[in-house]
Coordinates of C-alpha atoms in Angstrom, one line a residue:
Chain A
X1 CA 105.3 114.5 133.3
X2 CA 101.8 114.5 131.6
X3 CA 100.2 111.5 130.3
X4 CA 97.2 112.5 127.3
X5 CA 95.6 109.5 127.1
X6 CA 92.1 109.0 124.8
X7 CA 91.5 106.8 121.8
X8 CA 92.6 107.1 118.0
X9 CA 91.8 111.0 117.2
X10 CA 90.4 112.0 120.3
X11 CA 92.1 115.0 120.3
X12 CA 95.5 114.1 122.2
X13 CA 98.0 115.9 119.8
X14 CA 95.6 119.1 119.2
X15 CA 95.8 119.4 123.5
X16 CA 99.5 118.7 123.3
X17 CA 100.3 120.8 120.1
X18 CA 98.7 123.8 123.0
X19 CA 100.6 123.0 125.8
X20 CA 104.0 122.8 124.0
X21 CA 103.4 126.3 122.1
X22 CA 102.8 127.9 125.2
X23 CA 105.2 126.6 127.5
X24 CA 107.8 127.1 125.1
X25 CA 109.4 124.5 122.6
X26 CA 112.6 124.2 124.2
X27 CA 111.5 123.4 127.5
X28 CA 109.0 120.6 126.5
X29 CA 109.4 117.0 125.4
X30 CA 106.3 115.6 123.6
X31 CA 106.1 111.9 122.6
X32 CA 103.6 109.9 121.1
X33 CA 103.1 106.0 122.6
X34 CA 102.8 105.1 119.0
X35 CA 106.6 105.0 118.1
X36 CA 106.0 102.3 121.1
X37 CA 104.2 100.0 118.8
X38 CA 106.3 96.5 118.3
X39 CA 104.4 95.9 114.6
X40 CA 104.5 97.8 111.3
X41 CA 101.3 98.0 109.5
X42 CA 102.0 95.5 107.0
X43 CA 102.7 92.7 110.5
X44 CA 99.5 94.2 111.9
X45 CA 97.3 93.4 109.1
X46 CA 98.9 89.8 108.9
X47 CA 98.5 89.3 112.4
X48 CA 94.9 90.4 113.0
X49 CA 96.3 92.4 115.8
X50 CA 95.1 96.4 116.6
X51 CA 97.8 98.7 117.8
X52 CA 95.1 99.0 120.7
X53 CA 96.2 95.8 122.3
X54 CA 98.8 95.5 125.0
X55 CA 100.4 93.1 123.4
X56 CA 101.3 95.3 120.4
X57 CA 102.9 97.8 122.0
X58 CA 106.4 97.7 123.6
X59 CA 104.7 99.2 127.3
X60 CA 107.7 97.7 129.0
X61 CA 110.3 99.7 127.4
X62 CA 107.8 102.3 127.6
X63 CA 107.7 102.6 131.4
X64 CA 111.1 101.9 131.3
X65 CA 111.9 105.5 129.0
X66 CA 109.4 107.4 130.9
X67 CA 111.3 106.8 134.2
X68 CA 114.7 107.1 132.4
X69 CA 113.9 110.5 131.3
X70 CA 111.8 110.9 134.7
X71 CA 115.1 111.0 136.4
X72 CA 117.1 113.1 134.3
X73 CA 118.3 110.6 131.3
X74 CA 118.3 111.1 127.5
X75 CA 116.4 107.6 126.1
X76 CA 116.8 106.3 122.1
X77 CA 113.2 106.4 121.6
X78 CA 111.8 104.0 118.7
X79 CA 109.7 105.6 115.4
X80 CA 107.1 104.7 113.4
X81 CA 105.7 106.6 111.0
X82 CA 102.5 107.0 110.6
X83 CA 102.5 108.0 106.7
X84 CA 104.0 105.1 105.6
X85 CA 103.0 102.8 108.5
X86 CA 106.3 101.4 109.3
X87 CA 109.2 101.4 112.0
X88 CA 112.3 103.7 111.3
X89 CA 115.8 103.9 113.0
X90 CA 115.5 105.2 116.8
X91 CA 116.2 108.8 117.8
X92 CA 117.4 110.2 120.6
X93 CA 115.3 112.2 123.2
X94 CA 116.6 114.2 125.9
X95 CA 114.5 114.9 129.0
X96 CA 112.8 118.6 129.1
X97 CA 110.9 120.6 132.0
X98 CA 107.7 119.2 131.0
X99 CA 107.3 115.6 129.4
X100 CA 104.2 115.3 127.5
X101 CA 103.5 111.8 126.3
X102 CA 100.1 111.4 124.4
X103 CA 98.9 107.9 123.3
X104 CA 96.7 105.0 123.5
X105 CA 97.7 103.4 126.5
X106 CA 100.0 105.3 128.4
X107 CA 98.1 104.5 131.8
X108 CA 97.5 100.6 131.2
X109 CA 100.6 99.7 133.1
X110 CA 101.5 100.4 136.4
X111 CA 104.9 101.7 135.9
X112 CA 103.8 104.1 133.5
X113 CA 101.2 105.8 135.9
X114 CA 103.7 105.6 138.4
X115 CA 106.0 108.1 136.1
X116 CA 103.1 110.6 135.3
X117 CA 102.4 113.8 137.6
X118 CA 99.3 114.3 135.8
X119 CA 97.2 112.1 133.8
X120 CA 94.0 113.3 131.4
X121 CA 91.7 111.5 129.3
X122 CA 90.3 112.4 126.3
X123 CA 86.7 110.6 125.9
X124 CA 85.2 112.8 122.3
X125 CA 81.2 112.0 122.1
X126 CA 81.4 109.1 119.1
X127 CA 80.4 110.7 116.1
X128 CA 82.6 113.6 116.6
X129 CA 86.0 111.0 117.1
X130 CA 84.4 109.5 113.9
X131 CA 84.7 112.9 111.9
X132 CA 87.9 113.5 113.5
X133 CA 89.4 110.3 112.4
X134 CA 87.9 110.4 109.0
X135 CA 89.6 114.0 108.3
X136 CA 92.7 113.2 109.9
X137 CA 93.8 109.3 108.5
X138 CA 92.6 110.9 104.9
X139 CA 94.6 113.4 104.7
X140 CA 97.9 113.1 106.5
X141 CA 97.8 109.0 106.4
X142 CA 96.8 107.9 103.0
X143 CA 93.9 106.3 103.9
X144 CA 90.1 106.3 102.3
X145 CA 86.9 107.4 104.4
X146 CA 86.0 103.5 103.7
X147 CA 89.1 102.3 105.3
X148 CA 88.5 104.6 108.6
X149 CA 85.3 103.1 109.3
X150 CA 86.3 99.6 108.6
X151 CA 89.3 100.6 111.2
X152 CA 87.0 101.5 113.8
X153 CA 85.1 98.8 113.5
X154 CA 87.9 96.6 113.6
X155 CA 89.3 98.4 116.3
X156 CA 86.1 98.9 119.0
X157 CA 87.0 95.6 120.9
X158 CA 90.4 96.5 121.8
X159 CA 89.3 99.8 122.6
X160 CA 86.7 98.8 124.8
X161 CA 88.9 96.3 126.9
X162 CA 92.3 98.4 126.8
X163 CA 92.2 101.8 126.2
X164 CA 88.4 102.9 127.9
X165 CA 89.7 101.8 130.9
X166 CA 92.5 104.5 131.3
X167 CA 89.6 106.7 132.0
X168 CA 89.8 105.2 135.7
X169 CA 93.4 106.7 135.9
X170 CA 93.0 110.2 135.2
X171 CA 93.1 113.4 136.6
X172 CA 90.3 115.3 134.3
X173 CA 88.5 113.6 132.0
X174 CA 87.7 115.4 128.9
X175 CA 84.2 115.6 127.1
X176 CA 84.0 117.3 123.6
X177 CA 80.4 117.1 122.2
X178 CA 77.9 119.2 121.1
X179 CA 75.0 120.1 123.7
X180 CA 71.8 117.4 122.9
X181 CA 69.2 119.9 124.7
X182 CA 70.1 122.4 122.4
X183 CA 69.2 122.4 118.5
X184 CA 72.3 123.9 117.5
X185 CA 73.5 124.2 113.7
X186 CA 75.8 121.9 112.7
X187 CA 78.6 124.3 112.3
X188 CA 78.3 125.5 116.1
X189 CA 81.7 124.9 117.8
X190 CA 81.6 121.6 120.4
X191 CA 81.2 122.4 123.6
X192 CA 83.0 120.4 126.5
X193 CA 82.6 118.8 129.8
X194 CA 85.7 118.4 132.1
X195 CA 85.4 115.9 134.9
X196 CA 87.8 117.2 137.6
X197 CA 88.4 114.2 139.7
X198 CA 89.9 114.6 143.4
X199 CA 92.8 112.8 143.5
X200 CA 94.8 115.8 143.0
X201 CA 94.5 119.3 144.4
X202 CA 92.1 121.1 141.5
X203 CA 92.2 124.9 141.6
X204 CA 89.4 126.8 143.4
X205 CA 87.6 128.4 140.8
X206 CA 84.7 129.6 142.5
X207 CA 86.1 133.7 142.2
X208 CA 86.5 133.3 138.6
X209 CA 82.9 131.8 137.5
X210 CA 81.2 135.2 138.1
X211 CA 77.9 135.6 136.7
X212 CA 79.2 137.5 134.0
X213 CA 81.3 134.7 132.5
X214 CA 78.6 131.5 133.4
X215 CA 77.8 131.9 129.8
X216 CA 81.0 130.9 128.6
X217 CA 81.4 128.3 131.6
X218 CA 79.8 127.2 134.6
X219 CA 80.9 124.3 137.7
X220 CA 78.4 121.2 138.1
X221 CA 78.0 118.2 139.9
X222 CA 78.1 114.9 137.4
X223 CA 78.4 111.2 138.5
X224 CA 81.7 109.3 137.4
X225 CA 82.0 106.5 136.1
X226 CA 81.8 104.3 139.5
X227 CA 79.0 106.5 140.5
X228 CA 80.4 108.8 142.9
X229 CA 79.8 112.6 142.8
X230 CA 82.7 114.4 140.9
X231 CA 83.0 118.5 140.1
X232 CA 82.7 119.4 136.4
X233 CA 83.5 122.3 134.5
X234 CA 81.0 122.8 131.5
X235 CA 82.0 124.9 128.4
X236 CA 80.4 125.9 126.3
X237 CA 81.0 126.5 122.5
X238 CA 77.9 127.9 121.5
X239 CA 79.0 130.9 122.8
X240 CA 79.8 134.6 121.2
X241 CA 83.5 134.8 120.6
X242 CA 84.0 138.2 122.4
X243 CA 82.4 137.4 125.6
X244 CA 84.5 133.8 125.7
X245 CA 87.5 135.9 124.9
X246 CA 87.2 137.5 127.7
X247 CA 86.1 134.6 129.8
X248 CA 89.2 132.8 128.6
X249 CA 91.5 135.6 129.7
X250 CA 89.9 135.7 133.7
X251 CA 90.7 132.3 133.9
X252 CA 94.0 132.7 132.5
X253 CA 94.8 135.3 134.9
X254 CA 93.3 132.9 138.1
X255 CA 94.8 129.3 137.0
X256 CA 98.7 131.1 136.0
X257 CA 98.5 134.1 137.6
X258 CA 100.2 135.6 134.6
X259 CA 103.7 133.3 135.4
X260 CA 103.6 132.7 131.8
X261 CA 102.2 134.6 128.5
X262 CA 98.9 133.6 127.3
X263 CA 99.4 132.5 123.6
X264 CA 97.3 131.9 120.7
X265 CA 98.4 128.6 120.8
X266 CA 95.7 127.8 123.4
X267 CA 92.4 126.3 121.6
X268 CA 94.0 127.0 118.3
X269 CA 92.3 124.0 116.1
X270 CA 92.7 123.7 112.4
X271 CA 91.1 126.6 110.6
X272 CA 89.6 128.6 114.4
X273 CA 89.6 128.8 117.7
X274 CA 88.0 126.3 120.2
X275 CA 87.1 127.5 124.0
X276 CA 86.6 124.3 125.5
X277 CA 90.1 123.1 123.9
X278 CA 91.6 126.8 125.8
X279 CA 90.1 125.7 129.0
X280 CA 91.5 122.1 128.6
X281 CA 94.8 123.3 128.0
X282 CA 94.2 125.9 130.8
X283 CA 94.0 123.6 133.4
X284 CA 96.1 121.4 132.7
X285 CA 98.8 124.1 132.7
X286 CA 97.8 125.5 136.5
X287 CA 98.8 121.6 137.4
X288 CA 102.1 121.7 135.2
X289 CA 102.8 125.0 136.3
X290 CA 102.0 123.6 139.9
X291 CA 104.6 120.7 139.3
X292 CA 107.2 122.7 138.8
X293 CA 107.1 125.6 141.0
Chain B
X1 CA 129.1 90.7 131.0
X2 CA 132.6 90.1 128.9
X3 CA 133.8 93.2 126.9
X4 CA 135.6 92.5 123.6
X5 CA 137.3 95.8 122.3
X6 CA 139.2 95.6 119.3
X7 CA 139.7 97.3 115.4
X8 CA 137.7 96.1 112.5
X9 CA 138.3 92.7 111.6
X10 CA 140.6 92.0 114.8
X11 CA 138.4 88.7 115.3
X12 CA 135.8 89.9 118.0
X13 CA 132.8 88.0 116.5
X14 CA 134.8 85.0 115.8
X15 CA 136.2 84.7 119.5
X16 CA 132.5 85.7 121.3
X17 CA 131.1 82.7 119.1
X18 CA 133.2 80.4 120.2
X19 CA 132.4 81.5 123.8
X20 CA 128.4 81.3 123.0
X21 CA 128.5 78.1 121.3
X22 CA 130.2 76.3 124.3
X23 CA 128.4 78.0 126.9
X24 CA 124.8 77.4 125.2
X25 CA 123.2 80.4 123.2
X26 CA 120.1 80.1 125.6
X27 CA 122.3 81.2 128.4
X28 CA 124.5 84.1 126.1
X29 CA 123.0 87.4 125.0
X30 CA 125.7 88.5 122.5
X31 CA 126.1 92.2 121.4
X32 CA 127.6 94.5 118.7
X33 CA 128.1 97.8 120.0
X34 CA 128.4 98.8 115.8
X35 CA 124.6 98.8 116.5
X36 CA 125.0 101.7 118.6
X37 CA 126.4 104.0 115.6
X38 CA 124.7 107.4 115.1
X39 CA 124.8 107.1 111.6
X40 CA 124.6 105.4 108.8
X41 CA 127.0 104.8 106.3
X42 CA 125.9 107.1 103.8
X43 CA 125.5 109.7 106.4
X44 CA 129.2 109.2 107.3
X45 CA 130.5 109.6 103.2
X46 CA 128.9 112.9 104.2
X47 CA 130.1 114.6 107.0
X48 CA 133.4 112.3 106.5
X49 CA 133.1 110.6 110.4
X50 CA 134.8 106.9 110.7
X51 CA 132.4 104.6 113.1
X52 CA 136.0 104.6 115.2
X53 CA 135.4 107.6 116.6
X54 CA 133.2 108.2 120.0
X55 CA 130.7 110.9 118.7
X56 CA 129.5 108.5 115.9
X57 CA 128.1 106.8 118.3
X58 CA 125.0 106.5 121.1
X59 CA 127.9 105.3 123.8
X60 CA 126.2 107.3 126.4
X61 CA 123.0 105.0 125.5
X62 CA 125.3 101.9 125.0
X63 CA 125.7 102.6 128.5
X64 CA 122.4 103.0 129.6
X65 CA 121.4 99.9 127.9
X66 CA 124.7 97.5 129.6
X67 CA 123.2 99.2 133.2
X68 CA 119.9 98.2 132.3
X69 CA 120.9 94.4 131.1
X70 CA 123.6 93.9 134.1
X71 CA 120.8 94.6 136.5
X72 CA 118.0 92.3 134.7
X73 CA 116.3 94.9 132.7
X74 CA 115.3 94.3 129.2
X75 CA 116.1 96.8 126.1
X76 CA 115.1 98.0 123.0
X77 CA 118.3 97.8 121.4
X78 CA 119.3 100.0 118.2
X79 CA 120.3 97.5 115.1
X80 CA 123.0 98.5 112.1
X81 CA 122.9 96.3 109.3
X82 CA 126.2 95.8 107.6
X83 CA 125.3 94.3 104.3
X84 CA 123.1 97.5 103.6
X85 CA 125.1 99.7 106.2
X86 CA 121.7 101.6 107.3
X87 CA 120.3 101.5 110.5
X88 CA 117.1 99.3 110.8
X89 CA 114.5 99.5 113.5
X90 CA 115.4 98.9 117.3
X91 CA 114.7 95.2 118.6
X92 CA 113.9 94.3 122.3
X93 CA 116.9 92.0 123.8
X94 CA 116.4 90.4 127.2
X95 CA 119.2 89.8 129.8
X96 CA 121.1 86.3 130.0
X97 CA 123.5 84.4 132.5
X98 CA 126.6 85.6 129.9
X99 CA 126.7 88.5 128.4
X100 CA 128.9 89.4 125.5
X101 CA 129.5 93.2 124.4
X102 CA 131.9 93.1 121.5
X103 CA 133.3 96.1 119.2
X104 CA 135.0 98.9 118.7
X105 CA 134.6 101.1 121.5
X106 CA 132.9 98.9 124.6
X107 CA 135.7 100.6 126.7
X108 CA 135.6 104.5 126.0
X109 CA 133.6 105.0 128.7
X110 CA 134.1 104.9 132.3
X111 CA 129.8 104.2 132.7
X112 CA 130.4 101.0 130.1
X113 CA 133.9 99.7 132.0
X114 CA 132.4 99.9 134.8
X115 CA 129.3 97.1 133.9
X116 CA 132.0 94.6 132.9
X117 CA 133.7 91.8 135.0
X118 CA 136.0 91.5 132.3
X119 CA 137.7 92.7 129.0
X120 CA 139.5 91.3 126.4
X121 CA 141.7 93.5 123.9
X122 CA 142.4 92.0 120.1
X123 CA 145.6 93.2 118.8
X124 CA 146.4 90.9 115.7
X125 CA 149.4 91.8 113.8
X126 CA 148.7 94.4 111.2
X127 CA 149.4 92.5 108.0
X128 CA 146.7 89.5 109.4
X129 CA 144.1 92.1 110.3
X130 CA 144.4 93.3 106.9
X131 CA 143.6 90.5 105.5
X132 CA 141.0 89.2 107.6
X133 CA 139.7 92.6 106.9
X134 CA 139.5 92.4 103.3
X135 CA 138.4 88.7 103.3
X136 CA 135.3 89.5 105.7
X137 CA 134.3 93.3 103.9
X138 CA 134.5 91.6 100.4
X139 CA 133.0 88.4 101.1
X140 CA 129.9 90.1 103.3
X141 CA 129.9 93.8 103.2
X142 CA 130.0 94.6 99.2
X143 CA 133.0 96.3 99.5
X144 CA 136.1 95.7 96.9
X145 CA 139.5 95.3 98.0
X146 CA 140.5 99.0 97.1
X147 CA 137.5 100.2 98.9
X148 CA 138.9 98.1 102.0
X149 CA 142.8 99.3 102.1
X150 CA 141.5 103.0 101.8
X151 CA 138.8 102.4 104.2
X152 CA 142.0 101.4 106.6
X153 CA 143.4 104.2 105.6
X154 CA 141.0 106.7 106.5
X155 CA 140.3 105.5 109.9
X156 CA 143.7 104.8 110.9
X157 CA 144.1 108.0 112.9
X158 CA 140.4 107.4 114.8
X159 CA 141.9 104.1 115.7
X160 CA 145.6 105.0 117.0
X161 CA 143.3 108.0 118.8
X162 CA 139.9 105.8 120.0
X163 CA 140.3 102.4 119.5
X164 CA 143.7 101.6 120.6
X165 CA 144.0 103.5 124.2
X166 CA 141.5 101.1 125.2
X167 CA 143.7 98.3 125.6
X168 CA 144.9 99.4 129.1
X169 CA 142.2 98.7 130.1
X170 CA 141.7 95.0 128.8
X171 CA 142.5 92.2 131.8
X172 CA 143.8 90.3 128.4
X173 CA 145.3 91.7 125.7
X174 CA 145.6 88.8 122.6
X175 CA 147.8 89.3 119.9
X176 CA 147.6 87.1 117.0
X177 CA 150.7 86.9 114.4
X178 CA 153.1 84.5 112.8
X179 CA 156.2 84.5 114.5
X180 CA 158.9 86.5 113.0
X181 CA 161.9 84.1 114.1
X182 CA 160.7 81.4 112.3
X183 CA 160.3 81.5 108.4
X184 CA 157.3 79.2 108.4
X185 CA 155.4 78.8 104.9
X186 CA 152.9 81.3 104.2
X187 CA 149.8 79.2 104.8
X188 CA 151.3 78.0 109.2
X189 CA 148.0 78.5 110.8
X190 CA 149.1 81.9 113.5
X191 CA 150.3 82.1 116.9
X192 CA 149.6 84.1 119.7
X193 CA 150.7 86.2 122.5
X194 CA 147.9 86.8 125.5
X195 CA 149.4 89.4 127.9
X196 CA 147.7 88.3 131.4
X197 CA 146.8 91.1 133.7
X198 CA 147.5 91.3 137.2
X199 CA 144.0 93.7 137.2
X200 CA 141.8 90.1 137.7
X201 CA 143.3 87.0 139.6
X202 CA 144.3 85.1 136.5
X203 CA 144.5 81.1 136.3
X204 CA 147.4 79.6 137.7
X205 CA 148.8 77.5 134.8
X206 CA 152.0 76.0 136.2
X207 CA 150.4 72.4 137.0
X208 CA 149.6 72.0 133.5
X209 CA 152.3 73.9 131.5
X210 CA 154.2 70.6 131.7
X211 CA 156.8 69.7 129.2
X212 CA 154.9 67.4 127.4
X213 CA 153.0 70.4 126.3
X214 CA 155.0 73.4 126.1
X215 CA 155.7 72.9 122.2
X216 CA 152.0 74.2 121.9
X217 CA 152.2 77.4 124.7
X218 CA 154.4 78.2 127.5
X219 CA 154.4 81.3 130.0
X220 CA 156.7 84.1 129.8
X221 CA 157.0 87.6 130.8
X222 CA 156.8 90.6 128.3
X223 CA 156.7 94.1 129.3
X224 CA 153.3 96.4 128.9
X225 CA 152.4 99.5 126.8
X226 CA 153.6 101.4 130.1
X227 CA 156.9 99.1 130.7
X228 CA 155.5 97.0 134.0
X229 CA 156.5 93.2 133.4
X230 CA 153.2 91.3 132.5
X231 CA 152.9 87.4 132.3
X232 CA 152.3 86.4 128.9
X233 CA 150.9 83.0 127.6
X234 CA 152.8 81.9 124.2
X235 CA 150.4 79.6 121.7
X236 CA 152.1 78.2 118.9
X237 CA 150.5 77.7 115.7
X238 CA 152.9 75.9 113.9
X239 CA 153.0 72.9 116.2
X240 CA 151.2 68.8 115.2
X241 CA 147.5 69.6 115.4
X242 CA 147.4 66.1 117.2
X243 CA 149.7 67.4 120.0
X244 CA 148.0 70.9 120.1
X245 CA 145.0 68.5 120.7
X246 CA 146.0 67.0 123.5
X247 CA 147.2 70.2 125.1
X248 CA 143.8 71.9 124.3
X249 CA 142.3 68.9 126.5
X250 CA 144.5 69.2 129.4
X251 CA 144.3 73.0 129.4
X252 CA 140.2 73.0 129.4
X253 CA 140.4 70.4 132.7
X254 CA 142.8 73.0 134.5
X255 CA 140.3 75.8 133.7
X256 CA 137.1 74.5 133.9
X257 CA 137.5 71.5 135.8
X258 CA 135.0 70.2 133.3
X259 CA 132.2 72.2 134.5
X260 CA 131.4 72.5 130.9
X261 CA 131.8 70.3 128.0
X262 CA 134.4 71.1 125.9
X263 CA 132.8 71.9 122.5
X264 CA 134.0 72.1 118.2
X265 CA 132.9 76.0 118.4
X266 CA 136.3 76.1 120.6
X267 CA 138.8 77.6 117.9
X268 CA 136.3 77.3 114.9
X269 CA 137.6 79.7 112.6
X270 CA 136.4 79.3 108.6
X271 CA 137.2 76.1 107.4
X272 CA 139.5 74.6 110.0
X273 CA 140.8 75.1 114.0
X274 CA 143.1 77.3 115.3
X275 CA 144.4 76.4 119.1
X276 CA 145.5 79.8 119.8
X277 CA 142.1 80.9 119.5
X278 CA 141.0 77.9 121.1
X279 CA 143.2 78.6 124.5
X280 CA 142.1 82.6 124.3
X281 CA 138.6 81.1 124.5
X282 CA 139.2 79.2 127.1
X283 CA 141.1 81.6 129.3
X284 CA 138.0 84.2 129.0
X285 CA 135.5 80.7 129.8
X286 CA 137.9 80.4 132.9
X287 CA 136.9 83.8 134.3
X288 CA 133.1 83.8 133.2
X289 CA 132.5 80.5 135.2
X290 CA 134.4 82.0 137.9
X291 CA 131.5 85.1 138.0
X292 CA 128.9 83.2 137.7
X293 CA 130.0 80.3 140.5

């Protein structure tokens, strides 16, 4: 069971979408914490309340699912729709080889960690969430490019106090930004820095980061959040497609040693192809894959 | 946690509010397993299901949920509105001191008997369920009276095959009907039969079934849907409501022992009282106390 934790359009169901379509459809489960959410909209905006709080969220019935399906039960899982904002009839979920469950707070509570093999957060650099949510909420949930701003806004204090924190329960922690040194176009893809923290086993990927693929990617040292020295794995976006190609597919080869077929699926993003989202979803694989050997 | 099984329109609500009223709502957490239909009523005009049969129906969820609430656990319960007859969204419902699962099919499964300390089966006479039937579907539901006889109709076979086997496994089974020896005017309030099961230590009602009350019920023996003698407690409608009165009181001080004030929701049925719901009450308020003492 994988937790994708990360704010509103930081990416979590673009690195689920991966993992799904490469592990197979039939053998995964993927649920958003949103259908978790105990007001509609139309409550919300009478309320003054963010679906970022706690307190808006059903998180006890949460846990409660994740370790139903955890050990082996089907759960009926609650809906709300994001294109019309409100709460629908429950559906039932049956419990799969792998249990994906992307959201906002899906590591506030301890029960919830407590289900989770595998927890990563998604922290985008700010201005690219801000793009993100502005081309996502306007096209798929009716909303103007004036209406995502005033969201965010809205929305920072929660975000701050509830869901920023998560980053203290994960696994890897996920960078997407574009390099500052570097005075790249505007159109270069993001490049990506992936904090692998050691409270689990990460692979040894010193034989793969030969020189020839240190363009692509390359280890360094960083300083978490509490200040202690943890591993990270820089990619790079900037990059020639070819040579990343091929960078992607050593890796591939080291992390799964080909147990399972290498798909397009992995850093597909609308309209390309993203490196750093492949190596996300790579490594976060080798751990699945780990899981459930 | 009390299981009332019974057809449409056999009387479940009306007995489990009599039972919450007098124990205190604050204490009772009262059910309808109809909430736990898999679809909704336009979905079942089209693939021609009746709500009486097990696979329209989450039981295997209905029994997750009674698991959860007998051992303390909170749930996000499914909710069926009949006045629309769509399913609505799910609402969380906490555990109580008493609670009450009534509906169609609380006993199909072994995973839901085995959550309750007891069970009551509903068997009125078919005329009277006909016509509570039509009264409540009319009155509440939208339907019209031909909608109601051919909605009997229809499900009658679901019944004989679902809804009816589950009366062997009731510790009471309460038949109410006018008693065919006597050709009392149309409007006699009904009697009752309550077969008592040897499958639960029932009340031992010879210290009060004095003469002075056996015009309102007396004990007898019948024989069961498999032929074994069973006692059976005999409640006449027909008699004085003053001397039904007075047996009602002397009846609750046997049972209770006045543990619990006797209440008006004892018997309340629209627009007047009926003792023989008032004593079936009571016998299933004798067994509650007894789990919870």
């Amino acid at each position: 069971m994988l937790a994708i934790a990360g704010d509103s359009a930081s990416g979590k169901s673009t690195v689920a979408a991966g993992l799904v379509n490469t592990l197979g459809p039939h053998r995964c489960l993927s649920i958003s914490t949103d259908d978790y959410h105990r007001f509609d909209r139309l409550e919300r905006s009478l309320n003054g309340m963010t679906p970022l709080h706690p307190d808006c969220n059903h998180l006890d019935i949460l846990g409660q699912h994740l370790q139903l399906l955890a050990t082996g039960q089907s759960v009926l899982k609650p809906v709300y729709d994001h294109a019309s904002g409100r709460l629908l009839r429950p559906v039932v979920v049956d419990p799969a080889d792998y249990i994906i469950v992307e959201g906002l707070l899906p590591l506030h509570t301890n029960l919830c960690r407590a289900c989770f093999d595998l927890a990563v957060y998604l922290d985008p650099d700010d201005n690219v969430r801000r793009d993100w949510k502005t081309q996502r909420d306007c096209a798929s949930r009716g909303y103007t490019p004036d209406q995502v701003l005033t969201e965010l806004a809205d929305r920072e204090s929660d975000a701050q106090q509830f869901v920023l924190p998560q980053r203290a329960f994960a696994d890897l922690v996920v960078r997407f930004a574009p390099i500052e040194q570097r005075n790249d176009p505007p159109d270069t893809p993001l490049s990506a820095t992936l904090l692998l923290r050691p409270n689990i086993p990460q692979p040894d990927l010193t034989s793969v980061l030969r020189p020839e693929i240190t363009a692509t990617m390359h280890m360094g040292l960083a300083n978490d959040h509490d200040g202690r020295p943890v591993d990270s794995l820089h990619v790079h976006g900037y990059v020639d497609p070819e040579e990343s190609a091929r960078a992607e597919k050593l890796l591939w080869r080291a992390l799964t040693e080909d147990r399972l077929e290498m798909t397009d699926a992995l850093g597909a993003i609308a309209g390309g192809h993203s490196t750093p989202l492949a190596v996300t979803q790579m490594m976060l694989l080798f751990h699945l894959l780990k899981a459930t050997r």
